Structures are given as C-alpha cells and as structure tokens.
Short mmCIF file of C-alpha atoms in Angstrom, two decimals:
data_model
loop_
_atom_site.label_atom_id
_atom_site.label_comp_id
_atom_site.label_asym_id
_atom_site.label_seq_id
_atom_site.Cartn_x
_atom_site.Cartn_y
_atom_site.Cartn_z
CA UNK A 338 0.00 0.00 0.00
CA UNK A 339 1.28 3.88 -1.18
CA UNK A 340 1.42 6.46 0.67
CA UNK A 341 -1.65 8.23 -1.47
CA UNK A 342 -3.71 4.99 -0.12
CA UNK A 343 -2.66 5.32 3.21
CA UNK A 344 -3.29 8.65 3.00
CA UNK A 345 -6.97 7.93 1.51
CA UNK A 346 -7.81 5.02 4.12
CA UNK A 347 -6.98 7.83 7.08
CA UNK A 348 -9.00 10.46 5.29
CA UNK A 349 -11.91 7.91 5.35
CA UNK A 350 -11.96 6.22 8.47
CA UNK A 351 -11.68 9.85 9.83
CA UNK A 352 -15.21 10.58 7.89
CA UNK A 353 -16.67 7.36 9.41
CA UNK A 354 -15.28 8.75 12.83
CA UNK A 355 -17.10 11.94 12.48
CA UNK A 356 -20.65 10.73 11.17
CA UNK A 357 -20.09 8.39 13.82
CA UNK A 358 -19.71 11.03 16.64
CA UNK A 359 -22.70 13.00 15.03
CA UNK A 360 -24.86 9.95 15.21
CA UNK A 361 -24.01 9.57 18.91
CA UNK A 362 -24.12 13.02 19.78
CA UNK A 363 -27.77 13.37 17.97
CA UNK A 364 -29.24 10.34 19.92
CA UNK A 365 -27.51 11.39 23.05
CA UNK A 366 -29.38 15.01 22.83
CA UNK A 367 -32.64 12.79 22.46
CA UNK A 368 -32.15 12.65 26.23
CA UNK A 369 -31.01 14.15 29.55
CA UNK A 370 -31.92 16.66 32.28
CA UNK A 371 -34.96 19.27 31.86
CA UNK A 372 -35.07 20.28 36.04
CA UNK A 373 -33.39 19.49 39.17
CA UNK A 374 -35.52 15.73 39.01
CA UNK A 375 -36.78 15.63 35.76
CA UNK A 376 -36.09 14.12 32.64
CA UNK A 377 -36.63 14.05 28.92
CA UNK A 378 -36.66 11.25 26.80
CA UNK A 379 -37.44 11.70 22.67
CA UNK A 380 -38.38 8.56 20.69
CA UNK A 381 -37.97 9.56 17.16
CA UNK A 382 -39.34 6.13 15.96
CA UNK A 383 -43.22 7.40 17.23
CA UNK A 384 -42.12 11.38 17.20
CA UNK A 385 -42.70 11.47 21.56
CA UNK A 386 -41.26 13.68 23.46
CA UNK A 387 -41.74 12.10 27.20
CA UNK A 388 -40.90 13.81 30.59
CA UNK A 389 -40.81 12.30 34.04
CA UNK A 390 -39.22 13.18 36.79
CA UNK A 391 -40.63 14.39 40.16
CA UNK A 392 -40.77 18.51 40.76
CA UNK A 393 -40.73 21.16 38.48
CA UNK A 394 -39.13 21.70 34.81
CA UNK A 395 -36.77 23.82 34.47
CA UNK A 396 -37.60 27.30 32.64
CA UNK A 397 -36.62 28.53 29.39
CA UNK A 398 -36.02 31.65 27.13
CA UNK A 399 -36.52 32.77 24.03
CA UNK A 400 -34.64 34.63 21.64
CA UNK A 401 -32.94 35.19 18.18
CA UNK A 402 -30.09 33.10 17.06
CA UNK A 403 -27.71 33.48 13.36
CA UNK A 404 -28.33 29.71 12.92
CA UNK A 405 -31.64 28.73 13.92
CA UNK A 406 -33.06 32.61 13.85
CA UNK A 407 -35.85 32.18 16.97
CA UNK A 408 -35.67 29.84 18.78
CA UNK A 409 -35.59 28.60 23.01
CA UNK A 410 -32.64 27.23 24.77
CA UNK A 411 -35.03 23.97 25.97
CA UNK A 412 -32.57 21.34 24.89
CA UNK A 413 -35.16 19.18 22.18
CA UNK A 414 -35.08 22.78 20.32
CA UNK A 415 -33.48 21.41 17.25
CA UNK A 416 -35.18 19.04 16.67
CA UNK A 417 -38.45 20.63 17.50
CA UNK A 418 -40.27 20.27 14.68
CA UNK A 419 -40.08 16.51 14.98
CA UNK A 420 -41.95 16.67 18.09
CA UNK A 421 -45.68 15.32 17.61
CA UNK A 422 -46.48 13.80 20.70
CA UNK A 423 -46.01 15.17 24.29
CA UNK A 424 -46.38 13.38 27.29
CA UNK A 425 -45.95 14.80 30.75
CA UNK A 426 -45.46 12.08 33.15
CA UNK A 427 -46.56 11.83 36.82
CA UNK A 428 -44.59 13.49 39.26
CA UNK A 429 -43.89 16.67 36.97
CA UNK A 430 -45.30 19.50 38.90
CA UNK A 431 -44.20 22.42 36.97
CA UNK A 432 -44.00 22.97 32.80
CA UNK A 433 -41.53 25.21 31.96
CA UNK A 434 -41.90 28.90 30.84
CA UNK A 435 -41.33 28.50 26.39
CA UNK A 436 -40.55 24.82 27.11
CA UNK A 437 -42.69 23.88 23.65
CA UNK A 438 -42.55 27.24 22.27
CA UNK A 439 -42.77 27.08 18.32
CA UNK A 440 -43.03 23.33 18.34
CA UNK A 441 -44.77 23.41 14.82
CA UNK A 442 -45.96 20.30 14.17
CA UNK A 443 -46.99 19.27 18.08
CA UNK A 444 -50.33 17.65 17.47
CA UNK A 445 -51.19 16.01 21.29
CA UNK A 446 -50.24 16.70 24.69
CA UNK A 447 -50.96 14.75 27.74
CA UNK A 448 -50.66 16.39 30.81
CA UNK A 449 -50.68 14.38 34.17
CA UNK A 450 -52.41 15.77 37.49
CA UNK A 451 -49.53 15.92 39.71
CA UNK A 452 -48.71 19.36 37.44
CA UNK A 453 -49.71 22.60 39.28
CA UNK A 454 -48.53 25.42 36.63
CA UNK A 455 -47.87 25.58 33.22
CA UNK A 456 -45.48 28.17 32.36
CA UNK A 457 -45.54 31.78 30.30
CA UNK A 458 -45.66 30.57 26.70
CA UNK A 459 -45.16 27.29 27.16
CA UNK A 460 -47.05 26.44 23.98
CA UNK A 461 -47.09 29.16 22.32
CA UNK A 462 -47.34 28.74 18.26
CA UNK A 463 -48.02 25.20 18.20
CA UNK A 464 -50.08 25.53 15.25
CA UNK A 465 -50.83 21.85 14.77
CA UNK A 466 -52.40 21.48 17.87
CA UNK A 467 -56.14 21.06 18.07
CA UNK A 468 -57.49 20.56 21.65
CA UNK A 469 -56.10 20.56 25.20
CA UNK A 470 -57.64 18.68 28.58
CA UNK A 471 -56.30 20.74 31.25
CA UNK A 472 -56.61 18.53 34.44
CA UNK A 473 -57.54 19.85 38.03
CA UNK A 474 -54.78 20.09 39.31
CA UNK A 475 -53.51 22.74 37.24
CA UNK A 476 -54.09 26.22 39.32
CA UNK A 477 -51.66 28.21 36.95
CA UNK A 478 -51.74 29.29 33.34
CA UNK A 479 -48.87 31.38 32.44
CA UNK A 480 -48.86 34.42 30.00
CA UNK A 481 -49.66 33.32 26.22
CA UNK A 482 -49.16 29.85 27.71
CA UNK A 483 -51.19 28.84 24.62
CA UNK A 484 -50.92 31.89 22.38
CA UNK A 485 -51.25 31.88 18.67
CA UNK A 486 -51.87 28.10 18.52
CA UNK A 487 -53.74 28.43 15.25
CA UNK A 488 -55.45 25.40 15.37
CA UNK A 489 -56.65 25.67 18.75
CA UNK A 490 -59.78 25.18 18.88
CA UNK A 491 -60.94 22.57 22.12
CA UNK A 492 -60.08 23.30 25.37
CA UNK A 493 -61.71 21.18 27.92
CA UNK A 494 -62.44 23.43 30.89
CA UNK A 495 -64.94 21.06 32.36
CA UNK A 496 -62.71 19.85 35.27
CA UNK A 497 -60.88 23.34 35.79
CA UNK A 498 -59.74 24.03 39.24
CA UNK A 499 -61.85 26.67 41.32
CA UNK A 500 -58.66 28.26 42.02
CA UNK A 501 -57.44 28.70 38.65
CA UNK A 502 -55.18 32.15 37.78
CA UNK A 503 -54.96 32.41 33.80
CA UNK A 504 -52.57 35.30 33.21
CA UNK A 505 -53.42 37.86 30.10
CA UNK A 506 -53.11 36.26 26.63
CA UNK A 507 -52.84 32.53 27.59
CA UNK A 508 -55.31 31.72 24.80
CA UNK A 509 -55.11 34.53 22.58
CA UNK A 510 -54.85 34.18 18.98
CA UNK A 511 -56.18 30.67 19.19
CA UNK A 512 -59.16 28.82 17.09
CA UNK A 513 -61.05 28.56 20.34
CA UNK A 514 -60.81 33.18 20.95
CA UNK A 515 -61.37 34.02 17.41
CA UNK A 516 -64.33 31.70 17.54
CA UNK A 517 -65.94 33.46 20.54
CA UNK A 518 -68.74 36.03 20.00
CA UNK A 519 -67.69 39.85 20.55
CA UNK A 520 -68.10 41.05 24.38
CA UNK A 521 -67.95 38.65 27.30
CA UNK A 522 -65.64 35.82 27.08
CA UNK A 523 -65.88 32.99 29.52
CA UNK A 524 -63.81 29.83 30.15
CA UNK A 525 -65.14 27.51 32.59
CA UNK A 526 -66.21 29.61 35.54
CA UNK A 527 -63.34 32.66 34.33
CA UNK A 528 -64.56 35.75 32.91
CA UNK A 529 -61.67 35.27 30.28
CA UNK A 530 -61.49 38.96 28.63
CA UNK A 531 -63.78 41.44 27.15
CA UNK A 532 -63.40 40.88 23.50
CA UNK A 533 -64.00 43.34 20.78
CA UNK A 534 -64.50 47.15 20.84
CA UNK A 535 -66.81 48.51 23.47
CA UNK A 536 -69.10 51.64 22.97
CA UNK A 537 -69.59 54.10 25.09
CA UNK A 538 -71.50 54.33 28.83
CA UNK A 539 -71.81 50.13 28.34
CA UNK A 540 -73.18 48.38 31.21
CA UNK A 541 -72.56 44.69 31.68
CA UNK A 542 -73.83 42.00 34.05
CA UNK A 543 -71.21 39.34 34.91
CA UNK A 544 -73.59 35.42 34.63
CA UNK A 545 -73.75 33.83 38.13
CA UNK A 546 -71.24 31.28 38.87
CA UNK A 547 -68.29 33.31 37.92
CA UNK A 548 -65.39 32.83 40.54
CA UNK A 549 -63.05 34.75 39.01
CA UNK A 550 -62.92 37.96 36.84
CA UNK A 551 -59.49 37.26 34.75
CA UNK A 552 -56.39 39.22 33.93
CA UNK A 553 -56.61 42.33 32.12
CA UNK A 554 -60.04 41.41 31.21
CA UNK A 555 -61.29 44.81 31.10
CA UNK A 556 -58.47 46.55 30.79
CA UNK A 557 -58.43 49.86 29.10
CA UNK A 558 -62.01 49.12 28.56
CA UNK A 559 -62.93 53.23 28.44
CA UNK A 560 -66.36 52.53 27.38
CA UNK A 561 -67.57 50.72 30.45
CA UNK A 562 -69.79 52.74 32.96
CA UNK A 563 -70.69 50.21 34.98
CA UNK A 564 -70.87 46.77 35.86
CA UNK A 565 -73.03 43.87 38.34
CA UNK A 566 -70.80 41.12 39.95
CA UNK A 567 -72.54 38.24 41.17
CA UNK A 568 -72.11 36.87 44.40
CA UNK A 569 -70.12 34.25 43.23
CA UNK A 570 -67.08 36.33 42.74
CA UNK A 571 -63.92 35.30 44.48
CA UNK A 572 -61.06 36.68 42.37
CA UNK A 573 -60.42 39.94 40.51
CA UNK A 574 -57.30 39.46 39.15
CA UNK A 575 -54.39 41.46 38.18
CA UNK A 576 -55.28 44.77 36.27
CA UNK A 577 -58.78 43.60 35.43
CA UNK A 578 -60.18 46.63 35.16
CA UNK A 579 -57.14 48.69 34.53
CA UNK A 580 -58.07 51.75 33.18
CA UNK A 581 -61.55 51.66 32.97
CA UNK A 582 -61.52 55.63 33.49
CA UNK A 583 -65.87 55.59 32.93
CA UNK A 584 -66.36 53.53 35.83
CA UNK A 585 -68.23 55.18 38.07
CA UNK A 586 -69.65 52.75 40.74
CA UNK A 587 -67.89 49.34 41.67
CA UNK A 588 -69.83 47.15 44.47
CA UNK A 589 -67.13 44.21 45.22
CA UNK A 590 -69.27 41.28 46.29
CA UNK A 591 -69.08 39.82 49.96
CA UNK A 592 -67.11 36.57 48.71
CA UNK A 593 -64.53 38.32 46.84
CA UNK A 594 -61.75 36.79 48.62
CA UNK A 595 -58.35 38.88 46.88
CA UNK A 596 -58.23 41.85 44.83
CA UNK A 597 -54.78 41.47 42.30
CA UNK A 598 -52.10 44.13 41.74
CA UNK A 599 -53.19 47.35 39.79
CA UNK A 600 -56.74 45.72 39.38
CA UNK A 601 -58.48 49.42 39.57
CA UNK A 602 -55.67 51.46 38.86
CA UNK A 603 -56.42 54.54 36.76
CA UNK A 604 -60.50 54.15 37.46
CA UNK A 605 -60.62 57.44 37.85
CA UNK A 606 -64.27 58.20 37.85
CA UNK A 607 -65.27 55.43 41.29
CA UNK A 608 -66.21 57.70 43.71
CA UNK A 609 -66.94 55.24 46.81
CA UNK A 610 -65.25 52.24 47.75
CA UNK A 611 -66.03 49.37 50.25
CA UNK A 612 -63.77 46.31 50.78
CA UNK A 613 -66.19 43.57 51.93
CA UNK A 614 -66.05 41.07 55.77
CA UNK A 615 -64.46 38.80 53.50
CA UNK A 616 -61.59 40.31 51.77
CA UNK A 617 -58.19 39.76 53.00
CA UNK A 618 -55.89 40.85 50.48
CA UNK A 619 -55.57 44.31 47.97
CA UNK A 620 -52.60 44.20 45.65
CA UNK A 621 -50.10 46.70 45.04
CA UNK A 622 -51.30 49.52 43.23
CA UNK A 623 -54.97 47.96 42.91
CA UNK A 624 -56.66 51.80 43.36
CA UNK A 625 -53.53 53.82 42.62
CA UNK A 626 -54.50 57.21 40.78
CA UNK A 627 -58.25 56.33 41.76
CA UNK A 628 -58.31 60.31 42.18
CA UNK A 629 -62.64 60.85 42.50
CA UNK A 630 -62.73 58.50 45.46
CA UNK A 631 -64.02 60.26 48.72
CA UNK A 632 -64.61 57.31 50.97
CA UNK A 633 -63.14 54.08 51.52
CA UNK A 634 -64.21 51.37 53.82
CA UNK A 635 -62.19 48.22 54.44
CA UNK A 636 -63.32 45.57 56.17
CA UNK A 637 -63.08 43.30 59.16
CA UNK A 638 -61.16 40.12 56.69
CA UNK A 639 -58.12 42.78 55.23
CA UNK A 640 -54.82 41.35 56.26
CA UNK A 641 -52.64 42.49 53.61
CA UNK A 642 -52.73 45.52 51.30
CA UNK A 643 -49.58 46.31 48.57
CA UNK A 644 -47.28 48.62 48.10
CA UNK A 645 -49.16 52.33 47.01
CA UNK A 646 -52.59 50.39 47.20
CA UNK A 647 -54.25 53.77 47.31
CA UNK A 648 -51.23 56.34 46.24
CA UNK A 649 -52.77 59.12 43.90
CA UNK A 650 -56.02 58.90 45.47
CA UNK A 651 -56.15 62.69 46.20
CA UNK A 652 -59.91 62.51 46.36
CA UNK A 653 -60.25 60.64 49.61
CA UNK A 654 -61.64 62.73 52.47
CA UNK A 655 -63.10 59.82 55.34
CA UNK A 656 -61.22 56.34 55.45
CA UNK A 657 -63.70 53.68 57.78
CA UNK A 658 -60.95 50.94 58.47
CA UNK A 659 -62.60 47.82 60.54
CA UNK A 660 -59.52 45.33 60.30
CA UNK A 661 -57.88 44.57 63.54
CA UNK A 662 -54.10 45.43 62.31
CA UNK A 663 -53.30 48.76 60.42
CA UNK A 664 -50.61 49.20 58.22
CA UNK A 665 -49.49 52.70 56.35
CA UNK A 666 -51.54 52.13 53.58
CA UNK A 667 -52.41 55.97 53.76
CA UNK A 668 -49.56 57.69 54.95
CA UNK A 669 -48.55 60.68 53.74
CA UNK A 670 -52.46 61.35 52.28
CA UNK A 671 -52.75 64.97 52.52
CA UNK A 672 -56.59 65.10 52.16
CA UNK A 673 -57.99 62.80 54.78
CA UNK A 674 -59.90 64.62 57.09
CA UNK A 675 -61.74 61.68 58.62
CA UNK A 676 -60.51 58.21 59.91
CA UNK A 677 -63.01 56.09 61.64
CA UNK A 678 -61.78 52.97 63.40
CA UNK A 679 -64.11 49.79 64.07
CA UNK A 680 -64.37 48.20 67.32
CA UNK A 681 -62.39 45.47 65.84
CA UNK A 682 -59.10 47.04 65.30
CA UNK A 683 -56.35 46.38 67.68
CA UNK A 684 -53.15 47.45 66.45
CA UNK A 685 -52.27 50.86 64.65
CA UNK A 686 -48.99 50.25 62.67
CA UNK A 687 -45.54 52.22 62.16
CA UNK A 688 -46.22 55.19 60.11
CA UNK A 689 -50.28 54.09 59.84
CA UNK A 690 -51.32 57.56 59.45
CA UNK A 691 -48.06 59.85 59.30
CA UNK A 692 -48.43 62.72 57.09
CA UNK A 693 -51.88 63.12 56.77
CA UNK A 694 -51.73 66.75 57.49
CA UNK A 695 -55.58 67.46 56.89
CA UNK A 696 -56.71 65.06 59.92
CA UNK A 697 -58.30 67.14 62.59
CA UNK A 698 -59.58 64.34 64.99
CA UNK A 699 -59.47 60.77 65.94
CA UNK A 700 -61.23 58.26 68.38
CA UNK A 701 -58.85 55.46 69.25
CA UNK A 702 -61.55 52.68 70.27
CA UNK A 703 -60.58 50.23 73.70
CA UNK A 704 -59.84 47.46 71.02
CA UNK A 705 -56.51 48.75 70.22
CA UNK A 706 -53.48 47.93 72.62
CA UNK A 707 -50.76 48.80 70.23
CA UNK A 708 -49.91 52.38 68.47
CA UNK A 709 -46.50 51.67 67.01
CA UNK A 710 -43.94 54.10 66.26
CA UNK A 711 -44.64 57.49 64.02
CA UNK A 712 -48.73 56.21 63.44
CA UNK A 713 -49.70 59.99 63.40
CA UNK A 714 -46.25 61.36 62.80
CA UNK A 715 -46.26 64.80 61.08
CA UNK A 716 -50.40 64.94 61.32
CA UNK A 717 -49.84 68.88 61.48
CA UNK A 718 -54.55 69.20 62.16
CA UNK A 719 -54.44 66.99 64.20
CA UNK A 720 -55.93 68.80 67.70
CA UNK A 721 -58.12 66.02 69.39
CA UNK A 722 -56.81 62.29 70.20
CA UNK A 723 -59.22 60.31 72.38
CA UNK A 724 -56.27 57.56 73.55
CA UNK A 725 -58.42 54.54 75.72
CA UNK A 726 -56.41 52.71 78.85
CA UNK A 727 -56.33 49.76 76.59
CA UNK A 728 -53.54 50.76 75.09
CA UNK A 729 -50.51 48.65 76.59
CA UNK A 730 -47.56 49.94 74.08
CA UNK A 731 -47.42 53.45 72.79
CA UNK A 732 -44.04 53.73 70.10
CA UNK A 733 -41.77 56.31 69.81
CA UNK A 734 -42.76 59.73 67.81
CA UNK A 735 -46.31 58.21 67.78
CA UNK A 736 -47.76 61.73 67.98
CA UNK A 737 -44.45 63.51 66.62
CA UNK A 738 -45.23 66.93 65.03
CA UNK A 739 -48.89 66.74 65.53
CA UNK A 740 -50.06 70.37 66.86
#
C-alpha cells in the first residue's frame, strides 16, 4: 500500500469517525436533564417527546439566534419540529416557561395531574395542535401559555380548578378566541377577557357562577360605565379593570376573597369604595390614581394591602378601616380629614397615618393595645386624640409633630 492509499484510508476512516460522533451526539441530545428531578426522553421512531421526573421543569427563554433565527434554549429545540407527541409524566409538577414554544408540528399533549402550573408561553405557536384537557390540578396558566396556537380550537375546561389564575393572553390568537362572539368571554367559571370594541356608557352584568374575573379582562375598557358582579365572585385578578376611566360605581361582592395588583388602577371616575367582611388581600397599586374617590371602607377580613394600594387617590376625604391590624396604607395622604376605626381594630402600625396633614380628629376605640412608632407622625390638624387605657404599648414619635 502507497502512501496516497494510506493517506486515503486515514481520510476515510476519519469521515466514518465523524458521522459516527454525530450519530451519537444526535441520539444522546434525544435525552437528559430538563429540572433538578426531571427528565426528557425523545423517541424519534413514534415522534414522543416524554418527561418524568418528580418537581418542576426547568424554565426557558426565548430569543434570536444566526443559525436557527428564533428559537428557546429547551434542549429538544433542534429538533423541535419533529416533536408530535407530548407526554408529561406523573410526578412533573411544573411545565416550563417557552418549554414547547414554536413546536410546529406538536399535534397532542398529555398532561398528568400531579402538574400545578404551566409556564408563560409554554405552547405558544403550536399551530398543529387542536385541543387541550387541562386537568384539576392545574391552578396556573402562564402568560400566552397557549398563544397563537392556530389550530386551537378545544379546550376542555370542564374539570378546571376553582382556584385557577390564567394570566393575560394565555389563549389569545387561538381557534377557540377568534371563535368566541364579541363582548364577554368565559372559560369555565373565568370571565376570560372582554373581547371586541366597546361603545360608550356600556353596562354589563357578569352570569352567576363566575369565581373569578381574569387578567386584564377589562383593561383599558374606556367605554364601560358600569358593571353587576354576582355573588359568586372570588377573584379579581391582576389589572382587570385597569383603566376603565368611565367607571363610576364598583360594588365588590361579599365573597370576593383577593383583589390582584393594579386591578383598579387609573379608574378614575369610582367615587366610593367598600372592601367587603371577606376580603383579606388588595394588591399593590390595585386603586392607585383612583383620584374621585371620597370614601373608603375596608373591612373586618383585610390582612394584607400592597405597596401604594391607594397612592394618587387625592380625592379621599373619610377612610372607615374595621380590620384589627393597620398598616401605612395611607400615609402621607394629605386630604384625609376623617378616619373612623371599628371596634375590631387592635393594632395601629408604624407610620399608619403619618403625614396626613388634613386630619383634625381621631377616636382610638378600647380594642386597640398597640400604636407603634410614628402612626400619626407629622399629622400637622391633628388637635383632638381620644387615647383609651387599653392601650398597653405606645411607640416612639407616635404623635411627633402633631399640633
């Protein structure tokens, strides 16, 4: 043997070598870690993409790349469009944020009912896909979760969890949306979204057995003047009625249990406001720049209100608070001339009422044993404070600045 045939037998057993070590490498990304204890397996012989695994899957991103232009970092994203079958296996409690995102030619996905959330566009584009059985167990829907899936056009709400959160867009741009009827959307007991343009001064009644009134479901929604929540009501999600600036009334039913983050920001035509028994929680921002509001009332459930709840609310002039713990949820309020406390309320918090420079008077009922430090701080009208014997700790600079 020459050297030139040497030469060409090492030239093509390095060839084999390399197809060799592609071959391996492809069938060894048909498997591997997707989460701290979860798996993926990819059977290209029936096009299945399987995970198991206990706990959540790990999230993923999306984004532009020279090669593959969009695409997500999940690691079956080459070969994504060779994914027809999905199968999420018990124990999986979490799908990750764009796990599936763009798989074009997914057709079925079985989800089991140990999984709790499905993440923001987790299916997003899957055009082929034509229905969807979300199971009960599921309390989480992320953001476009199933955006844009063309063909979407089933999806089974009939075992939906009572507590279900669908965040804004999940099933926008589907067959399923574009087949609803303009104006009130519903899935399962969730007031999805308005759809459609609204006219002007519209009033709507929301159908008994609505739990929840979704994300952004009204949002921007300047035509609305007013609206009747049943009694069902438990949720109003995040930004639900976000600028809704023609909203002039809003009664909150008893059973409304949580009121989400900016969920009434910019309604700036409410003028009264009362937080139902059974309320215990008022996101951040929820009435933020609520600026015609006069009166608030919260009641006797409220355990937790966010971050500049009621900042911009310029309007209020009496705040009824019936909760027993009080936090500074309207501090530094220059226009409150009139806090009433229920018999209920036993603790006024740091900074509770500190800067509200228009409050002339205050009766401090025998509930409350604790005014923490600064409460009226800096309440330059304030002239009368009725303080009972029940109080047993009175914090520093309580009454600081207060003439």
């Amino acid at each position: 043997m020459n050297n030139n045939d040497m030469t060409y037998v090492s030239r093509f057993f390095s060839l084999v070598m390399f197809m060799l070590m592609i071959s391996l490498t492809a069938k060894a990304d048909y498997s591997g870690s997707c989460g701290d204890n979860a798996t993926y397996m990819f059977d290209p012989a029936t096009s299945t993409l399987t995970i198991t695994g206990t706990g959540e899957m790990q999230d993923y991103s999306f984004y532009y790349t020279l090669t593959y232009g969009y695409t997500t970092n999940a690691p079956w994203a080459r070969y994504k469009d060779e994914i027809k079958h999905i199968i999420i296996d018990t124990g999986i409690t979490h799908i990750g944020n764009h796990a599936y995102h763009q798989c074009f030619n997914l057709s079925s996905v079985t989800i089991s009912t140990s999984v709790i959330s499905i993440g923001d566009f987790a299916f997003s584009e899957c055009n082929t896909l034509s229905s969807i059985l979300i199971p009960k167990s599921v309390k989480a829907i992320g953001s476009s979760a199933f955006a844009k899936c063309n063909n979407l056009l089933s999806i089974d709400s009939s075992d939906f969890n009572d507590d279900l959160y669908i965040k804004a867009s999940a099933f926008d741009n589907t067959a399923w949306f574009d087949s609803q009827t303009d104006g009130l959307v519903y899935i399962g007991k969730i007031l999805y979204r308005y759809k459609g343009f609204m006219p002007y001064n519209t009033s709507l009644i929301i159908k008994d057995s609505t739990l929840r009134i979704g994300e952004e479901a009204f949002r921007n929604c300047t035509g609305l003047s007013s609206i009747d929540l049943p009694n069902s009501l438990m949720y109003i999600d995040e930004r639900s009625f976000y600028g809704c600036s023609s909203l002039s009334t809003i009664d909150i039913p008893n059973n409304v249990k949580s009121i989400g983050n900016e969920a009434f920001k910019k309604c700036s035509n409410i003028a009264t406001l009362k937080i139902p028994d059974n309320t215990t929680t008022i996101g951040d921002y929820a009435f933020e720049d609520c600026n015609s509001i006069n009166s608030v009332t919260l009641g006797k459930g409220i355990n937790s209100v966010g971050y500049h709840a009621f900042s911009g609310c310029n309007g209020i002039l009496s705040v009824t608070i019936l909760c027993p713990t009080i936090g500074d949820w309207f501090s530094g309020n220059h226009f409150i001339e009139e806090i009433i406390l229920g018999d209920g309320v036993t603790a006024i918090g740091e900074k509770a009422f500190s800067g509200c420079t228009a409050l002339s008077s205050i009766i401090i009922p025998n509930s409350v044993t604790l005014i923490d430090r600064q409460a009226f701080e800096n309440c330059a009208s304030l002239t009368s404070v009725t303080i009972p014997n029940s109080i047993t700790s009175l914090g520093n600079r309580a009454f600081h600045d207060c003439i």
